[in-house]
Structure formats: structure tokens, C-alpha cells
PDB file of C-alpha atoms in Angstrom:
ATOM      1  CA  UNK O   1       3.614   0.787  13.983  1.00 47.00           C
ATOM      2  CA  UNK O   2       6.595   1.686  16.192  1.00 46.00           C
ATOM      3  CA  UNK O   3       9.421   2.141  13.702  1.00 45.00           C
ATOM      4  CA  UNK O   4      11.847   3.251  16.420  1.00 46.00           C
ATOM      5  CA  UNK O   5      11.779  -0.127  18.137  1.00 54.00           C
ATOM      6  CA  UNK O   6      15.055  -1.878  18.798  1.00 58.00           C
ATOM      7  CA  UNK O   7      14.907  -5.655  19.063  1.00 67.00           C
ATOM      8  CA  UNK O   8      17.274  -6.539  21.915  1.00 69.00           C
ATOM      9  CA  UNK O   9      15.993 -10.116  21.925  1.00 73.00           C
ATOM     10  CA  UNK O  10      17.088 -10.935  18.383  1.00 83.00           C
ATOM     11  CA  UNK O  11      19.296 -14.023  18.332  1.00 85.00           C
ATOM     12  CA  UNK O  12      21.826 -14.086  15.501  1.00 91.00           C
ATOM     13  CA  UNK O  13      23.811 -17.069  14.295  1.00 91.00           C
ATOM     14  CA  UNK O  14      26.927 -15.207  13.144  1.00 94.00           C
ATOM     15  CA  UNK O  15      29.320 -14.120  15.904  1.00 93.00           C
ATOM     16  CA  UNK O  16      29.340 -10.330  15.744  1.00 95.00           C
ATOM     17  CA  UNK O  17      32.298 -10.127  18.134  1.00 92.00           C
ATOM     18  CA  UNK O  18      34.561 -11.528  15.411  1.00 94.00           C
ATOM     19  CA  UNK O  19      33.931  -8.487  13.215  1.00 97.00           C
ATOM     20  CA  UNK O  20      36.653  -5.824  13.636  1.00 97.00           C
ATOM     21  CA  UNK O  21      35.260  -2.447  14.614  1.00 98.00           C
ATOM     22  CA  UNK O  22      36.211   1.049  15.710  1.00 98.00           C
ATOM     23  CA  UNK O  23      34.044   3.006  18.130  1.00 98.00           C
ATOM     24  CA  UNK O  24      33.456   6.507  16.789  1.00 98.00           C
ATOM     25  CA  UNK O  25      31.129   8.791  18.772  1.00 98.00           C
ATOM     26  CA  UNK O  26      29.578   5.702  20.363  1.00 98.00           C
ATOM     27  CA  UNK O  27      28.896   3.870  17.080  1.00 98.00           C
ATOM     28  CA  UNK O  28      30.799   0.654  16.420  1.00 98.00           C
ATOM     29  CA  UNK O  29      31.863   1.210  12.816  1.00 98.00           C
ATOM     30  CA  UNK O  30      33.156  -1.917  11.080  1.00 98.00           C
ATOM     31  CA  UNK O  31      36.919  -1.607  10.513  1.00 98.00           C
ATOM     32  CA  UNK O  32      36.782  -3.314   7.119  1.00 98.00           C
ATOM     33  CA  UNK O  33      37.173  -2.796   3.385  1.00 97.00           C
ATOM     34  CA  UNK O  34      35.028  -3.880   0.454  1.00 98.00           C
ATOM     35  CA  UNK O  35      36.919  -7.133  -0.139  1.00 98.00           C
ATOM     36  CA  UNK O  36      36.406  -8.196   3.472  1.00 98.00           C
ATOM     37  CA  UNK O  37      32.728  -7.263   3.351  1.00 98.00           C
ATOM     38  CA  UNK O  38      32.039  -9.187   0.149  1.00 98.00           C
ATOM     39  CA  UNK O  39      33.782 -12.293   1.486  1.00 98.00           C
ATOM     40  CA  UNK O  40      31.823 -12.025   4.718  1.00 98.00           C
ATOM     41  CA  UNK O  41      28.481 -11.700   2.936  1.00 98.00           C
ATOM     42  CA  UNK O  42      29.184 -14.504   0.480  1.00 98.00           C
ATOM     43  CA  UNK O  43      30.178 -16.843   3.288  1.00 97.00           C
ATOM     44  CA  UNK O  44      27.335 -15.971   5.657  1.00 98.00           C
ATOM     45  CA  UNK O  45      24.367 -14.702   3.639  1.00 98.00           C
ATOM     46  CA  UNK O  46      22.188 -17.720   4.494  1.00 95.00           C
ATOM     47  CA  UNK O  47      22.832 -17.098   8.202  1.00 97.00           C
ATOM     48  CA  UNK O  48      22.056 -13.380   8.087  1.00 97.00           C
ATOM     49  CA  UNK O  49      18.356 -13.567   7.263  1.00 97.00           C
ATOM     50  CA  UNK O  50      16.451 -11.186   9.516  1.00 97.00           C
ATOM     51  CA  UNK O  51      19.498  -9.094  10.376  1.00 98.00           C
ATOM     52  CA  UNK O  52      20.517  -5.692   9.017  1.00 98.00           C
ATOM     53  CA  UNK O  53      23.438  -3.551   7.928  1.00 98.00           C
ATOM     54  CA  UNK O  54      23.655   0.185   8.558  1.00 98.00           C
ATOM     55  CA  UNK O  55      25.471   2.211   5.924  1.00 98.00           C
ATOM     56  CA  UNK O  56      26.969   4.817   8.238  1.00 97.00           C
ATOM     57  CA  UNK O  57      28.315   8.262   7.455  1.00 94.00           C
ATOM     58  CA  UNK O  58      29.068  11.486   9.313  1.00 94.00           C
ATOM     59  CA  UNK O  59      25.385  12.445   9.413  1.00 93.00           C
ATOM     60  CA  UNK O  60      24.161   9.160  10.908  1.00 96.00           C
ATOM     61  CA  UNK O  61      27.094   8.934  13.329  1.00 97.00           C
ATOM     62  CA  UNK O  62      26.572  12.443  14.719  1.00 97.00           C
ATOM     63  CA  UNK O  63      22.822  11.797  14.907  1.00 96.00           C
ATOM     64  CA  UNK O  64      23.533   8.629  16.902  1.00 97.00           C
ATOM     65  CA  UNK O  65      25.900  10.581  19.171  1.00 97.00           C
ATOM     66  CA  UNK O  66      23.065  12.966  19.991  1.00 96.00           C
ATOM     67  CA  UNK O  67      20.290  10.340  20.190  1.00 97.00           C
ATOM     68  CA  UNK O  68      20.788   7.342  22.487  1.00 97.00           C
ATOM     69  CA  UNK O  69      17.973   5.290  20.947  1.00 97.00           C
ATOM     70  CA  UNK O  70      19.267   5.821  17.430  1.00 97.00           C
ATOM     71  CA  UNK O  71      22.735   4.850  18.632  1.00 97.00           C
ATOM     72  CA  UNK O  72      21.255   1.525  19.791  1.00 96.00           C
ATOM     73  CA  UNK O  73      19.732   1.097  16.341  1.00 97.00           C
ATOM     74  CA  UNK O  74      23.081   1.804  14.649  1.00 98.00           C
ATOM     75  CA  UNK O  75      24.809  -0.718  16.900  1.00 97.00           C
ATOM     76  CA  UNK O  76      21.973  -3.241  16.816  1.00 96.00           C
ATOM     77  CA  UNK O  77      22.609  -4.703  13.371  1.00 97.00           C
ATOM     78  CA  UNK O  78      25.281  -7.127  12.295  1.00 98.00           C
ATOM     79  CA  UNK O  79      27.379  -4.322  10.809  1.00 97.00           C
ATOM     80  CA  UNK O  80      27.627  -0.559  10.526  1.00 98.00           C
ATOM     81  CA  UNK O  81      29.868  -0.056   7.513  1.00 98.00           C
ATOM     82  CA  UNK O  82      31.946   3.109   6.902  1.00 97.00           C
ATOM     83  CA  UNK O  83      30.113   4.784   4.032  1.00 94.00           C
ATOM     84  CA  UNK O  84      31.583   8.155   4.940  1.00 82.00           C
ATOM     85  CA  UNK O  85      35.251   8.774   4.133  1.00 88.00           C
ATOM     86  CA  UNK O  86      35.900  10.696   7.371  1.00 92.00           C
ATOM     87  CA  UNK O  87      34.882   7.591   9.347  1.00 96.00           C
ATOM     88  CA  UNK O  88      37.522   5.415   7.728  1.00 95.00           C
ATOM     89  CA  UNK O  89      40.091   8.213   8.065  1.00 94.00           C
ATOM     90  CA  UNK O  90      39.425   8.482  11.797  1.00 97.00           C
ATOM     91  CA  UNK O  91      39.542   4.699  12.108  1.00 97.00           C
ATOM     92  CA  UNK O  92      42.925   4.504  10.386  1.00 97.00           C
ATOM     93  CA  UNK O  93      44.328   7.198  12.671  1.00 96.00           C
ATOM     94  CA  UNK O  94      43.114   5.113  15.617  1.00 97.00           C
ATOM     95  CA  UNK O  95      45.027   2.071  14.444  1.00 97.00           C
ATOM     96  CA  UNK O  96      42.535   0.331  12.139  1.00 97.00           C
ATOM     97  CA  UNK O  97      44.847   0.298   9.130  1.00 95.00           C
ATOM     98  CA  UNK O  98      42.597  -1.951   7.017  1.00 93.00           C
ATOM     99  CA  UNK O  99      39.548   0.294   7.441  1.00 97.00           C
ATOM    100  CA  UNK O 100      38.483   1.829   4.132  1.00 96.00           C
ATOM    101  CA  UNK O 101      35.420   3.650   2.864  1.00 94.00           C
ATOM    102  CA  UNK O 102      32.698   1.149   1.922  1.00 96.00           C
ATOM    103  CA  UNK O 103      29.729   2.924   0.375  1.00 94.00           C
ATOM    104  CA  UNK O 104      26.183   1.681   0.025  1.00 96.00           C
ATOM    105  CA  UNK O 105      25.916   2.271  -3.754  1.00 95.00           C
ATOM    106  CA  UNK O 106      29.272   0.561  -4.314  1.00 95.00           C
ATOM    107  CA  UNK O 107      28.217  -2.417  -2.202  1.00 98.00           C
ATOM    108  CA  UNK O 108      25.016  -2.714  -4.224  1.00 98.00           C
ATOM    109  CA  UNK O 109      26.989  -2.683  -7.458  1.00 98.00           C
ATOM    110  CA  UNK O 110      29.456  -5.318  -6.273  1.00 98.00           C
ATOM    111  CA  UNK O 111      26.641  -7.610  -5.124  1.00 98.00           C
ATOM    112  CA  UNK O 112      24.703  -7.103  -8.359  1.00 98.00           C
ATOM    113  CA  UNK O 113      27.772  -8.175 -10.359  1.00 98.00           C
ATOM    114  CA  UNK O 114      27.920 -11.595  -8.689  1.00 98.00           C
ATOM    115  CA  UNK O 115      24.193 -12.118  -8.161  1.00 98.00           C
ATOM    116  CA  UNK O 116      23.579 -14.301 -11.205  1.00 98.00           C
ATOM    117  CA  UNK O 117      26.458 -16.665 -10.442  1.00 98.00           C
ATOM    118  CA  UNK O 118      25.509 -16.793  -6.760  1.00 98.00           C
ATOM    119  CA  UNK O 119      21.763 -17.038  -7.386  1.00 98.00           C
ATOM    120  CA  UNK O 120      21.021 -14.063  -5.115  1.00 98.00           C
ATOM    121  CA  UNK O 121      17.468 -12.728  -5.008  1.00 98.00           C
ATOM    122  CA  UNK O 122      16.796  -9.041  -4.342  1.00 98.00           C
ATOM    123  CA  UNK O 123      13.886  -7.112  -2.859  1.00 98.00           C
ATOM    124  CA  UNK O 124      13.770  -3.313  -3.015  1.00 98.00           C
ATOM    125  CA  UNK O 125      11.806  -1.454  -0.336  1.00 98.00           C
ATOM    126  CA  UNK O 126      11.536   2.324  -0.509  1.00 98.00           C
ATOM    127  CA  UNK O 127      11.778   5.300  -2.876  1.00 96.00           C
ATOM    128  CA  UNK O 128       8.991   6.032  -5.397  1.00 97.00           C
ATOM    129  CA  UNK O 129       7.214   3.890  -7.966  1.00 97.00           C
ATOM    130  CA  UNK O 130       8.851   5.900 -10.743  1.00 98.00           C
ATOM    131  CA  UNK O 131      12.352   5.303  -9.394  1.00 98.00           C
ATOM    132  CA  UNK O 132      11.671   1.617  -8.812  1.00 98.00           C
ATOM    133  CA  UNK O 133      10.472   1.232 -12.403  1.00 98.00           C
ATOM    134  CA  UNK O 134      13.651   2.875 -13.704  1.00 98.00           C
ATOM    135  CA  UNK O 135      15.780   0.797 -11.347  1.00 98.00           C
ATOM    136  CA  UNK O 136      14.147  -2.421 -12.545  1.00 98.00           C
ATOM    137  CA  UNK O 137      14.868  -1.635 -16.189  1.00 98.00           C
ATOM    138  CA  UNK O 138      18.466  -0.577 -15.523  1.00 98.00           C
ATOM    139  CA  UNK O 139      19.255  -3.670 -13.457  1.00 98.00           C
ATOM    140  CA  UNK O 140      17.693  -6.042 -15.982  1.00 98.00           C
ATOM    141  CA  UNK O 141      19.706  -4.445 -18.783  1.00 98.00           C
ATOM    142  CA  UNK O 142      22.983  -4.100 -16.893  1.00 98.00           C
ATOM    143  CA  UNK O 143      22.919  -7.463 -15.134  1.00 98.00           C
ATOM    144  CA  UNK O 144      21.105  -9.934 -17.434  1.00 98.00           C
ATOM    145  CA  UNK O 145      19.574 -12.764 -15.439  1.00 98.00           C
ATOM    146  CA  UNK O 146      19.496 -10.899 -12.116  1.00 98.00           C
ATOM    147  CA  UNK O 147      16.641 -12.082  -9.889  1.00 98.00           C
ATOM    148  CA  UNK O 148      14.493  -9.186  -8.681  1.00 98.00           C
ATOM    149  CA  UNK O 149      12.158 -10.825  -6.189  1.00 98.00           C
ATOM    150  CA  UNK O 150      10.020  -7.747  -5.695  1.00 98.00           C
ATOM    151  CA  UNK O 151       9.771  -3.997  -5.241  1.00 98.00           C
ATOM    152  CA  UNK O 152       7.582  -1.833  -3.037  1.00 98.00           C
ATOM    153  CA  UNK O 153       7.246   1.894  -2.551  1.00 98.00           C
ATOM    154  CA  UNK O 154       5.673   2.457   0.881  1.00 96.00           C
ATOM    155  CA  UNK O 155       3.352   5.408   1.539  1.00 93.00           C
ATOM    156  CA  UNK O 156       4.947   8.517   3.016  1.00 88.00           C
ATOM    157  CA  UNK O 157       2.477   8.451   5.897  1.00 91.00           C
ATOM    158  CA  UNK O 158       2.975   6.038   8.827  1.00 91.00           C
ATOM    159  CA  UNK O 159       1.764   2.542   7.994  1.00 94.00           C
ATOM    160  CA  UNK O 160      -0.838   0.804  10.129  1.00 95.00           C
ATOM    161  CA  UNK O 161       0.038  -2.441  11.897  1.00 95.00           C
ATOM    162  CA  UNK O 162      -2.107  -4.379   9.417  1.00 97.00           C
ATOM    163  CA  UNK O 163      -0.384  -2.734   6.458  1.00 97.00           C
ATOM    164  CA  UNK O 164       3.012  -3.438   7.941  1.00 97.00           C
ATOM    165  CA  UNK O 165       2.147  -7.078   8.580  1.00 97.00           C
ATOM    166  CA  UNK O 166       0.959  -7.416   4.996  1.00 97.00           C
ATOM    167  CA  UNK O 167       4.151  -6.011   3.478  1.00 97.00           C
ATOM    168  CA  UNK O 168       6.319  -8.214   5.714  1.00 98.00           C
ATOM    169  CA  UNK O 169       4.392 -11.255   4.473  1.00 98.00           C
ATOM    170  CA  UNK O 170       4.716  -9.986   0.917  1.00 97.00           C
ATOM    171  CA  UNK O 171       8.493  -9.641   1.248  1.00 98.00           C
ATOM    172  CA  UNK O 172       8.950 -12.989   2.953  1.00 98.00           C
ATOM    173  CA  UNK O 173       6.917 -14.833   0.337  1.00 98.00           C
ATOM    174  CA  UNK O 174       9.486 -13.822  -2.294  1.00 98.00           C
ATOM    175  CA  UNK O 175      12.352 -15.431  -0.306  1.00 98.00           C
ATOM    176  CA  UNK O 176      14.952 -12.696  -0.944  1.00 98.00           C
ATOM    177  CA  UNK O 177      18.610 -12.896   0.038  1.00 98.00           C
ATOM    178  CA  UNK O 178      18.988  -9.115   0.157  1.00 98.00           C
ATOM    179  CA  UNK O 179      16.333  -6.578   1.122  1.00 98.00           C
ATOM    180  CA  UNK O 180      17.624  -3.192   0.013  1.00 98.00           C
ATOM    181  CA  UNK O 181      15.979  -0.414   2.040  1.00 98.00           C
ATOM    182  CA  UNK O 182      15.941   3.091   0.573  1.00 98.00           C
ATOM    183  CA  UNK O 183      14.032   5.295   3.000  1.00 97.00           C
ATOM    184  CA  UNK O 184      16.788   7.730   3.923  1.00 94.00           C
ATOM    185  CA  UNK O 185      18.420   8.097   7.326  1.00 94.00           C
ATOM    186  CA  UNK O 186      17.411   7.807  10.106  1.00 96.00           C
ATOM    187  CA  UNK O 187      14.088   6.341   8.937  1.00 97.00           C
ATOM    188  CA  UNK O 188      15.568   3.352   7.138  1.00 97.00           C
ATOM    189  CA  UNK O 189      17.702   2.257  10.095  1.00 98.00           C
ATOM    190  CA  UNK O 190      14.747   2.498  12.446  1.00 97.00           C
ATOM    191  CA  UNK O 191      12.629   0.499  10.014  1.00 97.00           C
ATOM    192  CA  UNK O 192      15.236  -2.245   9.797  1.00 98.00           C
ATOM    193  CA  UNK O 193      15.650  -2.403  13.565  1.00 97.00           C
ATOM    194  CA  UNK O 194      11.878  -2.632  14.016  1.00 96.00           C
ATOM    195  CA  UNK O 195      11.780  -5.538  11.540  1.00 97.00           C
ATOM    196  CA  UNK O 196      14.857  -7.380  12.765  1.00 97.00           C
ATOM    197  CA  UNK O 197      13.972 -11.065  12.952  1.00 96.00           C
ATOM    198  CA  UNK O 198      10.697 -10.487  11.098  1.00 96.00           C
ATOM    199  CA  UNK O 199      11.858  -9.921   7.535  1.00 97.00           C
ATOM    200  CA  UNK O 200      13.459 -12.739   5.567  1.00 95.00           C
ATOM    201  CA  UNK O 201      16.708 -11.739   3.925  1.00 97.00           C
ATOM    202  CA  UNK O 202      19.501  -9.412   4.985  1.00 98.00           C
ATOM    203  CA  UNK O 203      18.286  -5.810   5.169  1.00 98.00           C
ATOM    204  CA  UNK O 204      20.715  -3.115   3.988  1.00 98.00           C
ATOM    205  CA  UNK O 205      19.846   0.576   4.358  1.00 98.00           C
ATOM    206  CA  UNK O 206      21.283   2.253   1.287  1.00 97.00           C
ATOM    207  CA  UNK O 207      19.725   5.736   1.329  1.00 89.00           C
ATOM    208  CA  UNK O 208      20.115   7.267  -2.125  1.00 90.00           C
ATOM    209  CA  UNK O 209      21.461   4.002  -3.558  1.00 96.00           C
ATOM    210  CA  UNK O 210      18.227   3.431  -5.468  1.00 97.00           C
ATOM    211  CA  UNK O 211      18.557   6.825  -7.155  1.00 96.00           C
ATOM    212  CA  UNK O 212      22.200   6.240  -8.069  1.00 94.00           C
ATOM    213  CA  UNK O 213      21.567   2.894  -9.721  1.00 97.00           C
ATOM    214  CA  UNK O 214      18.359   4.092 -11.393  1.00 97.00           C
ATOM    215  CA  UNK O 215      20.303   6.961 -12.947  1.00 94.00           C
ATOM    216  CA  UNK O 216      18.467   9.746 -11.119  1.00 93.00           C
ATOM    217  CA  UNK O 217      21.670  10.976  -9.444  1.00 83.00           C
ATOM    218  CA  UNK O 218      25.228  10.948 -10.738  1.00 70.00           C
ATOM    219  CA  UNK O 219      27.977   9.795  -8.410  1.00 69.00           C
ATOM    220  CA  UNK O 220      31.018  11.980  -7.893  1.00 63.00           C
ATOM    221  CA  UNK O 221      34.096  11.387 -10.048  1.00 75.00           C
ATOM    222  CA  UNK O 222      36.323   8.637  -8.687  1.00 76.00           C
ATOM    223  CA  UNK O 223      39.041  11.079  -7.640  1.00 72.00           C
ATOM    224  CA  UNK O 224      36.545  12.923  -5.441  1.00 69.00           C
ATOM    225  CA  UNK O 225      35.361   9.641  -3.905  1.00 68.00           C
ATOM    226  CA  UNK O 226      38.934   8.622  -3.084  1.00 67.00           C
ATOM    227  CA  UNK O 227      39.659  12.074  -1.637  1.00 65.00           C
ATOM    228  CA  UNK O 228      36.619  11.967   0.698  1.00 67.00           C
ATOM    229  CA  UNK O 229      35.026  14.789  -1.283  1.00 67.00           C
ATOM    230  CA  UNK O 230      31.875  13.061  -2.525  1.00 68.00           C
ATOM    231  CA  UNK O 231      29.904  15.079   0.034  1.00 63.00           C
ATOM    232  CA  UNK O 232      30.984  18.254  -1.788  1.00 65.00           C
ATOM    233  CA  UNK O 233      29.689  16.833  -5.066  1.00 59.00           C
ATOM    234  CA  UNK O 234      26.356  15.938  -3.465  1.00 65.00           C
ATOM    235  CA  UNK O 235      26.150  19.385  -1.861  1.00 58.00           C
ATOM    236  CA  UNK O 236      26.567  21.036  -5.262  1.00 65.00           C
ATOM    237  CA  UNK O 237      23.766  18.827  -6.627  1.00 68.00           C
ATOM    238  CA  UNK O 238      21.305  19.621  -3.831  1.00 67.00           C
ATOM    239  CA  UNK O 239      22.543  22.638  -1.813  1.00 70.00           C
ATOM    240  CA  UNK O 240      19.160  23.719  -0.439  1.00 68.00           C
ATOM    241  CA  UNK O 241      18.514  20.367   1.253  1.00 66.00           C
ATOM    242  CA  UNK O 242      22.042  19.432   2.270  1.00 59.00           C
ATOM    243  CA  UNK O 243      23.790  22.657   3.304  1.00 54.00           C
ATOM    244  CA  UNK O 244      22.177  22.906   6.755  1.00 65.00           C
ATOM    245  CA  UNK O 245      22.661  19.213   7.447  1.00 65.00           C
ATOM    246  CA  UNK O 246      26.307  19.199   6.421  1.00 66.00           C
ATOM    247  CA  UNK O 247      27.074  22.353   8.371  1.00 65.00           C
ATOM    248  CA  UNK O 248      25.529  20.907  11.523  1.00 77.00           C
ATOM    249  CA  UNK O 249      26.942  17.388  11.351  1.00 84.00           C
ATOM    250  CA  UNK O 250      30.347  18.037   9.772  1.00 81.00           C
ATOM    251  CA  UNK O 251      31.357  20.675  12.298  1.00 87.00           C
ATOM    252  CA  UNK O 252      30.234  18.501  15.207  1.00 92.00           C
ATOM    253  CA  UNK O 253      32.065  15.489  13.778  1.00 89.00           C
ATOM    254  CA  UNK O 254      35.298  17.425  13.352  1.00 87.00           C
ATOM    255  CA  UNK O 255      35.133  18.796  16.888  1.00 87.00           C
ATOM    256  CA  UNK O 256      34.039  15.644  18.700  1.00 93.00           C
ATOM    257  CA  UNK O 257      35.643  12.841  16.689  1.00 91.00           C
ATOM    258  CA  UNK O 258      38.769  14.448  15.264  1.00 88.00           C
ATOM    259  CA  UNK O 259      39.671  17.035  17.920  1.00 87.00           C
ATOM    260  CA  UNK O 260      38.302  15.493  21.128  1.00 92.00           C
ATOM    261  CA  UNK O 261      38.856  11.898  19.996  1.00 90.00           C
ATOM    262  CA  UNK O 262      35.440  10.568  20.954  1.00 90.00           C
TER     263      UNK O 262
END
């Protein structure tokens, strides 16, 4: 299966041009805040089936700047929301005063809170069976009555076309409103782009969001989140994996987006 495909023929109902955005390193980051996003989703969720949202940060934005095809994927969904604090900071300096950090885990939490009253159904695609089991129990306890339509942990190897077709049918049979995708970047964005128009429900790539809500990872204190320092907290939790990535992407972001103004 070609997970890097970008569906240029997808026809959406919602007018994407009405969504405020700020171009940062070639990626059209939505110039929004959480209140705007929640209102938008509540008003349009039935029209967004088959589309996707990228949860964008410094890492994904720099990756898109260096990879033209991935940039198309980032720009190919209905929204690329500013998960990374530096993105919203750059946007505000460029005149988008209402642009605020809108993280994937926070979006999940806000949607979960209103899911029972709205009747939203959720499908979770990604992570491991162990994490999905923990996530299921936490959500059922924290949000009584929440509708979990299904969960699936895909194999780490590439899936065959037949396997992919089967999981798409499996997801669609459950009629979800939200399909939360936790494969990590850039894999999750490429998966969503390859399935644009094929999967029922709005796909949202939330990276480590599954781990946060399952209790596997602690989020940074609120003061660090508000100060754009959550990346430091994550680095301290997993320095071996994240140090090289942060060094590469953060320095390039500072030079290209903040200094050169791209």
C-alpha cells in the first residue's frame, strides 16, 4: 500500500478558504484557537467525513519544509492546527493575533468531554494493544457513556492492499465521527492522506495523544505548556529519542521561520 499518496482529487463540502491560516515554512497553519476549533468541528463534523486534520508542530513543519511531498500532505487536509507553541508565536508576530497553541491531546480531551451530549462515536487507530486496552478503560471511567466504536493496533510492518482494504471496511462499518490516528509523524499524516475520502469519519493525527490519555506519559505542568516549554518536559522524559530530533528541527525552525521569516 502506498501510504505516501496524496489525494488531489478529494472533493470536500466545507470551504477550506474560509479557515484563517498563516503560512509558515510552506505549511498553511490554521490561525485559530481551541474555542474556534471546537465550534468549527461541532458545526461541521457531519460534513468532514473522509477528511483529516494534521496536528502540526516544529518537527512536522520543518520536515514539510524539507520534503515537498510531505508538505502537500500537511496542506492536503482540512486543517493543520498549531500544536507547537512556536508556531502560534510566529503566527502572532505575523499579524494573526487570535492564533493560539492548539494541541492534539487537549483537542482529544475537549471532544471527549462533549461526546456523550453530542453522540460522537470514536475509533482509535494506532499504538499498541496494551495502550489501547488502557485507553479504553480510562475513557470509559472518565467519560461515562462515551461511545468507543472500535480500536485497532496495526502491525509495524507495511500492510498489504488486502489488509488495508479490510481495516478500512472495519472502520467504516462502525460509523465513527472521529478516527483518532496515533502512528507518530510523519507516518500518521501520510496514512491519513492516503485514506482521504476512503475512511468514514474525520481523521485526526494525534501522535502521542493515545499515550497521554492512557496514562503512559505525563503532560507537562500547565505553566510549561503556556510558556511553550512542553518540548523541554518531553525531552527530559525521553532524551535518547528526542535530543537529535529537537536539535535538528528546532535550530532550523529558529533560523528559517524566526530569523529569515519564511
